Short mmCIF file of C-alpha atoms in Angstrom, two decimals:
data_model
loop_
_atom_site.label_atom_id
_atom_site.label_comp_id
_atom_site.label_asym_id
_atom_site.label_seq_id
_atom_site.Cartn_x
_atom_site.Cartn_y
_atom_site.Cartn_z
CA ASN A 46 27.39 -15.28 5.25
CA HIS A 47 23.98 -15.55 6.94
CA SER A 48 25.30 -16.85 10.25
CA GLY A 49 25.47 -14.95 13.53
CA THR A 50 22.92 -12.67 15.13
CA ALA A 51 22.38 -10.13 12.40
CA PRO A 52 19.42 -7.90 13.24
CA ILE A 53 16.06 -8.25 11.55
CA LEU A 54 13.82 -5.40 12.56
CA GLN A 55 10.40 -6.64 13.56
CA LEU A 56 7.49 -4.28 13.06
CA ALA A 57 4.50 -4.59 15.38
CA ALA A 58 1.29 -6.11 14.06
CA ALA A 59 -2.33 -5.03 13.93
CA THR A 60 -5.37 -6.21 12.01
CA PHE A 61 -7.79 -4.04 10.10
CA PRO A 62 -11.36 -4.33 11.37
CA ASN A 63 -13.92 -6.47 9.61
CA PRO A 64 -16.28 -4.55 7.31
CA GLY A 65 -19.11 -3.01 9.27
CA ALA A 66 -17.75 -4.10 12.64
CA PRO A 67 -17.57 -1.45 15.38
CA ILE A 68 -14.12 -0.15 16.28
CA HIS A 69 -13.23 -0.32 19.95
CA GLU A 70 -10.45 2.12 20.84
CA THR A 71 -8.41 0.04 23.28
CA LYS A 72 -4.88 1.05 22.42
CA SER A 73 -3.01 4.15 21.30
CA TYR A 74 -0.47 4.08 18.46
CA PRO A 75 1.97 6.96 19.07
CA SER A 76 4.46 5.65 16.48
CA LEU A 77 2.03 5.66 13.57
CA ARG A 78 2.07 9.35 12.65
CA ILE A 79 3.79 9.77 9.29
CA GLU A 80 6.23 12.64 8.98
CA LYS A 81 5.82 14.74 5.86
CA ASN A 82 9.55 15.07 5.17
CA ASP A 83 10.89 13.94 1.81
CA LEU A 84 12.31 10.40 1.84
CA ARG A 85 15.48 11.72 0.24
CA SER A 86 16.22 13.85 3.33
CA VAL A 87 16.58 10.75 5.53
CA SER A 88 19.94 8.97 5.72
CA LEU A 89 20.45 5.20 5.80
CA LEU A 90 21.93 5.43 9.31
CA GLU A 91 18.88 7.35 10.53
CA VAL A 92 16.51 4.74 9.11
CA LYS A 93 18.44 1.90 10.76
CA ALA A 94 18.53 3.74 14.08
CA LYS A 95 14.79 4.41 13.97
CA VAL A 96 13.96 0.71 14.10
CA LYS A 97 17.01 -0.65 15.88
CA ASP A 98 15.10 -1.30 19.11
CA ILE A 99 12.95 -4.03 17.52
CA ALA A 100 15.61 -6.31 16.02
CA ILE A 101 15.34 -10.08 15.68
CA SER A 102 17.87 -12.66 14.50
CA ARG A 103 18.50 -13.11 10.81
CA LEU A 104 18.97 -16.83 11.44
CA ARG A 105 15.17 -17.09 11.44
CA VAL A 106 14.95 -16.23 7.71
CA THR A 107 15.33 -18.67 4.81
CA LEU A 108 15.15 -17.57 1.17
CA ARG A 109 13.48 -19.82 -1.39
CA ASP A 110 12.50 -19.07 -5.01
CA VAL A 111 12.95 -15.72 -6.73
CA LEU A 112 9.41 -14.55 -7.56
CA HIS A 113 10.27 -11.32 -9.35
CA GLU A 114 13.37 -9.45 -10.45
CA GLY A 115 13.35 -5.72 -11.11
CA THR A 116 15.99 -3.21 -12.11
CA PHE A 117 17.35 -2.71 -8.60
CA GLY A 118 15.58 -5.34 -6.50
CA ARG A 119 14.48 -8.95 -6.13
CA ILE A 120 11.44 -10.46 -4.44
CA PHE A 121 11.76 -13.95 -2.92
CA HIS A 122 9.39 -16.47 -1.45
CA GLY A 123 10.80 -16.92 2.06
CA VAL A 124 10.22 -18.61 5.41
CA LEU A 125 10.37 -17.01 8.88
CA LEU A 126 10.90 -19.26 11.91
CA ASP A 127 8.78 -18.64 14.99
CA GLU A 128 10.71 -16.76 17.68
CA LYS A 129 9.61 -19.04 20.53
CA ASP A 130 9.24 -22.34 18.68
CA PRO A 131 11.82 -22.92 15.87
CA THR A 132 9.81 -25.93 14.66
CA LYS A 133 7.06 -23.55 13.56
CA GLU A 134 7.42 -21.35 10.51
CA LYS A 135 5.39 -19.02 8.34
CA GLN A 136 5.75 -18.03 4.73
CA CYS A 137 6.63 -14.50 3.70
CA PHE A 138 7.64 -12.31 0.80
CA VAL A 139 11.24 -11.08 1.00
CA LYS A 140 12.37 -7.99 -0.87
CA THR A 141 16.04 -7.09 -1.21
CA VAL A 142 18.16 -4.85 -3.41
CA LYS A 143 20.77 -5.83 -5.99
CA ASP A 144 24.46 -5.02 -5.64
CA GLN A 145 24.22 -2.02 -7.99
CA ALA A 146 21.49 -0.32 -5.92
CA SER A 147 22.55 3.08 -4.55
CA GLU A 148 22.40 4.07 -0.89
CA VAL A 149 19.44 6.34 -1.70
CA GLN A 150 17.51 3.37 -3.16
CA VAL A 151 18.35 1.23 -0.11
CA THR A 152 17.21 4.02 2.21
CA MET A 153 13.96 4.49 0.32
CA MET A 154 13.19 0.76 0.44
CA LEU A 155 13.66 0.65 4.21
CA THR A 156 11.77 3.89 4.81
CA GLU A 157 8.81 2.78 2.69
CA SER A 158 8.70 -0.54 4.51
CA CYS A 159 8.25 1.35 7.79
CA LYS A 160 5.45 3.65 6.62
CA LEU A 161 2.72 1.41 7.98
CA ARG A 162 4.75 0.23 10.95
CA GLY A 163 2.48 -1.07 13.65
CA LEU A 164 -0.33 -1.91 11.22
CA HIS A 165 0.76 -5.22 9.71
CA HIS A 166 3.38 -7.93 10.13
CA SER A 167 6.65 -6.76 8.62
CA HIS A 168 10.32 -7.35 9.26
CA VAL A 169 13.49 -5.69 8.06
CA CYS A 170 17.01 -7.08 8.06
CA THR A 171 19.89 -4.57 8.13
CA GLU A 172 23.06 -6.56 8.80
CA GLU A 173 26.21 -4.48 8.38
CA GLY A 174 28.11 -5.27 5.19
CA GLU A 175 25.13 -6.87 3.44
CA LYS A 176 22.17 -5.57 1.51
CA PRO A 177 19.04 -5.19 3.68
CA MET A 178 15.95 -7.36 3.36
CA VAL A 179 12.31 -6.43 3.90
CA LEU A 180 9.94 -9.25 4.93
CA LEU A 181 6.22 -8.93 4.28
CA PRO A 182 3.25 -11.24 4.95
CA TYR A 183 2.72 -14.00 2.40
CA MET A 184 -0.80 -13.98 0.99
CA ASN A 185 -1.93 -17.09 -0.90
CA TRP A 186 -4.25 -15.11 -3.15
CA GLY A 187 -1.64 -12.43 -3.65
CA ASN A 188 -1.96 -8.95 -5.07
CA LEU A 189 -5.45 -7.53 -5.60
CA LYS A 190 -4.64 -5.97 -8.98
CA LEU A 191 -3.34 -9.28 -10.37
CA PHE A 192 -6.27 -11.12 -8.80
CA LEU A 193 -8.76 -8.83 -10.56
CA ARG A 194 -7.09 -9.35 -13.92
CA GLN A 195 -6.94 -13.11 -13.55
CA CYS A 196 -10.24 -13.92 -11.82
CA LYS A 197 -12.44 -11.23 -13.42
CA LEU A 198 -14.26 -10.54 -10.15
CA ALA A 199 -15.54 -6.97 -9.73
CA GLU A 200 -16.42 -6.12 -6.13
CA ALA A 201 -15.99 -2.35 -6.02
CA ASN A 202 -18.95 -1.93 -3.66
CA ASN A 203 -17.29 -4.15 -1.02
CA PRO A 204 -16.47 -1.88 1.97
CA GLN A 205 -13.30 -3.67 3.12
CA ILE A 206 -10.79 -1.17 1.67
CA SER A 207 -12.75 1.82 2.97
CA CYS A 208 -12.78 0.16 6.42
CA GLY A 209 -9.00 -0.19 6.36
CA MET A 210 -8.53 3.41 5.23
CA SER A 211 -10.93 4.69 7.89
CA TYR A 212 -8.78 2.82 10.41
CA LEU A 213 -5.68 4.62 9.14
CA ALA A 214 -7.37 8.01 9.05
CA ARG A 215 -8.43 7.77 12.70
CA ARG A 216 -4.79 7.16 13.60
CA GLU A 217 -3.63 10.08 11.44
CA VAL A 218 -1.70 7.83 9.06
CA ILE A 219 -1.46 9.09 5.49
CA HIS A 220 -0.93 6.24 3.03
CA LYS A 221 0.10 8.32 -0.05
CA ASP A 222 -0.11 5.35 -2.46
CA LEU A 223 -3.47 3.65 -2.14
CA ALA A 224 -4.23 1.53 -5.23
CA ALA A 225 -5.29 -2.02 -6.09
CA ARG A 226 -1.61 -2.92 -6.45
CA ASN A 227 -1.13 -2.02 -2.76
CA CYS A 228 -3.87 -4.33 -1.51
CA VAL A 229 -3.57 -8.06 -1.00
CA ILE A 230 -6.04 -10.90 -0.40
CA ASP A 231 -5.52 -13.22 2.55
CA ASP A 232 -6.50 -16.86 3.01
CA SER A 233 -10.04 -15.94 4.06
CA MET A 234 -10.51 -13.73 0.96
CA GLN A 235 -10.33 -10.54 3.03
CA VAL A 236 -8.73 -7.53 1.36
CA LYS A 237 -5.81 -6.02 3.30
CA ILE A 238 -4.09 -2.69 2.65
CA CYS A 239 -0.31 -2.75 2.48
CA ASP A 240 2.47 -0.32 1.59
CA ASN A 241 4.29 -0.09 -1.75
CA ALA A 242 7.41 -2.06 -0.80
CA LEU A 243 6.54 -4.72 -3.41
CA SER A 244 4.42 -2.84 -5.93
CA ARG A 245 7.14 -0.50 -7.17
CA ASP A 246 8.92 -3.55 -8.54
CA LEU A 247 5.82 -5.48 -9.63
CA PHE A 248 4.17 -2.53 -11.40
CA PRO A 249 6.93 -0.11 -12.49
CA THR A 250 4.74 1.42 -15.23
CA ASP A 251 2.32 2.69 -12.54
CA TYR A 252 5.02 5.10 -11.34
CA HIS A 253 6.42 8.08 -13.23
CA CYS A 254 9.20 10.58 -12.63
CA LEU A 255 8.17 14.17 -13.37
CA GLY A 256 11.71 15.50 -13.36
CA ASP A 257 12.54 15.44 -9.65
CA ASN A 258 14.23 12.01 -9.47
CA GLU A 259 11.30 10.48 -7.57
CA ASN A 260 8.85 8.00 -9.09
CA ARG A 261 5.27 8.76 -8.10
CA PRO A 262 1.88 7.10 -8.73
CA VAL A 263 0.83 10.09 -10.87
CA ARG A 264 -2.45 8.63 -12.16
CA TRP A 265 -3.72 8.01 -8.60
CA MET A 266 -2.68 11.36 -7.12
CA ALA A 267 -4.92 14.27 -6.17
CA LEU A 268 -4.31 17.61 -7.85
CA GLU A 269 -2.85 19.22 -4.72
CA SER A 270 -0.40 16.32 -4.41
CA LEU A 271 0.73 16.72 -8.03
CA LEU A 272 1.08 20.50 -7.80
CA ASN A 273 2.35 21.04 -4.25
CA ASN A 274 3.39 17.62 -2.95
CA ASP A 275 0.59 18.07 -0.41
CA PHE A 276 -0.63 14.74 1.02
CA SER A 277 -3.45 14.25 3.52
CA THR A 278 -6.31 11.92 4.34
CA ALA A 279 -8.26 13.87 1.69
CA SER A 280 -5.68 12.96 -0.98
CA ASP A 281 -6.00 9.33 0.17
CA VAL A 282 -9.75 9.67 -0.45
CA TRP A 283 -8.99 10.76 -4.03
CA ALA A 284 -6.80 7.68 -4.52
CA PHE A 285 -9.56 5.54 -3.01
CA GLY A 286 -11.94 6.76 -5.73
CA VAL A 287 -9.41 5.71 -8.37
CA THR A 288 -9.04 2.34 -6.61
CA LEU A 289 -12.82 1.81 -6.81
CA TRP A 290 -12.54 2.54 -10.54
CA GLU A 291 -9.79 -0.11 -10.80
CA LEU A 292 -12.02 -2.66 -9.11
CA MET A 293 -14.90 -1.99 -11.50
CA THR A 294 -12.61 -2.22 -14.55
CA LEU A 295 -10.89 -5.41 -13.33
CA GLY A 296 -7.50 -3.80 -12.87
CA GLN A 297 -7.29 -1.50 -15.86
CA THR A 298 -4.92 1.48 -15.75
CA PRO A 299 -6.65 4.85 -15.13
CA TYR A 300 -5.99 7.78 -17.47
CA VAL A 301 -4.08 5.40 -19.74
CA ASP A 302 -4.18 7.82 -22.71
CA ILE A 303 -3.01 10.88 -20.76
CA ASP A 304 0.67 11.85 -20.67
CA PRO A 305 1.80 11.82 -17.01
CA PHE A 306 3.27 15.29 -17.49
CA GLU A 307 -0.19 16.53 -18.53
CA MET A 308 -2.12 14.98 -15.63
CA ALA A 309 -2.18 18.09 -13.43
CA ALA A 310 -3.51 20.31 -16.24
CA TYR A 311 -6.03 17.61 -17.24
CA LEU A 312 -7.43 17.41 -13.71
CA LYS A 313 -7.36 21.17 -13.20
CA ASP A 314 -9.52 21.56 -16.32
CA GLY A 315 -12.13 19.36 -14.68
CA TYR A 316 -11.60 16.12 -16.60
CA ARG A 317 -11.84 12.73 -14.85
CA ILE A 318 -11.79 9.07 -15.84
CA ALA A 319 -15.02 7.89 -17.49
CA GLN A 320 -17.69 5.77 -15.83
CA PRO A 321 -16.84 2.09 -16.36
CA ILE A 322 -19.22 -0.12 -18.31
CA ASN A 323 -21.66 -1.91 -15.97
CA CYS A 324 -20.80 0.46 -13.11
CA PRO A 325 -24.01 1.56 -11.33
CA ASP A 326 -24.64 5.30 -11.39
CA GLU A 327 -24.79 5.37 -7.60
CA LEU A 328 -21.34 3.82 -7.29
CA PHE A 329 -19.81 6.14 -9.89
CA ALA A 330 -21.30 9.07 -7.99
CA VAL A 331 -19.28 7.92 -4.96
CA MET A 332 -16.11 7.88 -7.08
CA ALA A 333 -16.84 11.35 -8.46
CA CYS A 334 -17.24 12.78 -4.94
CA CYS A 335 -13.76 11.49 -4.11
CA TRP A 336 -12.33 13.52 -7.02
CA ALA A 337 -13.59 16.96 -5.93
CA LEU A 338 -10.90 19.59 -6.57
CA ASP A 339 -11.38 21.06 -3.10
CA PRO A 340 -10.09 18.53 -0.53
CA GLU A 341 -12.66 19.79 1.99
CA GLU A 342 -15.50 18.75 -0.34
CA ARG A 343 -14.40 15.11 -0.50
CA PRO A 344 -16.16 12.58 1.75
CA LYS A 345 -14.55 11.23 4.90
CA PHE A 346 -13.58 7.57 4.97
CA GLN A 347 -16.12 6.80 7.69
CA GLN A 348 -18.83 8.20 5.41
CA LEU A 349 -17.55 5.99 2.59
CA VAL A 350 -17.64 2.93 4.87
CA GLN A 351 -21.29 3.59 5.71
CA CYS A 352 -22.24 4.32 2.11
CA LEU A 353 -20.54 1.26 0.63
CA THR A 354 -21.77 -1.02 3.42
CA GLU A 355 -25.37 0.00 2.71
CA PHE A 356 -24.84 -0.29 -1.04
CA HIS A 357 -23.26 -3.75 -0.66
CA ALA A 358 -26.17 -4.92 1.52
CA ALA A 359 -28.72 -3.56 -0.96
CA LEU A 360 -27.12 -5.43 -3.85
CA GLY A 361 -26.91 -8.59 -1.77
CA ALA A 362 -30.67 -8.50 -1.24
CA TYR A 363 -31.13 -9.15 -4.96
CA VAL A 364 -28.77 -12.14 -5.13
#
């Protein structure tokens, strides 16, 4: 029964800056700091209470076609009615869990959907007695990883992703799962960073369990994250370097021949993914800096923005 005034939890919106544009600090974001506690330590009631103050009516949501079906979840194409004008609507992705999903899996889905709260349009529905739904922006061009594989367009030098990550870093938000699969392309062909609410279902082979009942993006993780579960802006920089590699290889999987259980030892021994064919030496040097073992030796995102902006402009001069 979808009638009544079941709550949908609306998450505040913000837009990442355009590449190269100056950032004007006009607003503080006190709710954006990400706690470092394990997702499994948070109860379903706590998650619901955390976002209860921003509920909207479930009557505004209509489900359409099933776009993807995973082991525990489904992703729909949906429609969200405008709050002030019901004659207006916008498309969205809707993720929900299947009946056999455990409370832990439901809690993790809701918690992950709130990780970037305040940074992009999202909604969550948590009506009592029914499985929750997570609503995410609908992007016509879809997921960046799929786009790369289908369109064969390598734009690793484009500074858009580094701009978005610099934006997060200044607000002390740690992403923890930056990858091409967690970026989308909007109607104006701008790349946007999103969380992993959809990608865990769309790309299950990108996540591995190392014996602790939690699937992690092992091939994108910094050594300190693999060894000590230590995440920071510096570990996001490491993942950014891997994301650049994905862009240059048109969505290939990094470290594809390495057993996930051997990744930490492989990295500790100094090995890294090879330079992609047709990747300029200067660009691969940027990637390599991101993979320094010492987090303090990795570049800052603002430095990466400047470097890639200049590199992008230099290449454009020859086109």
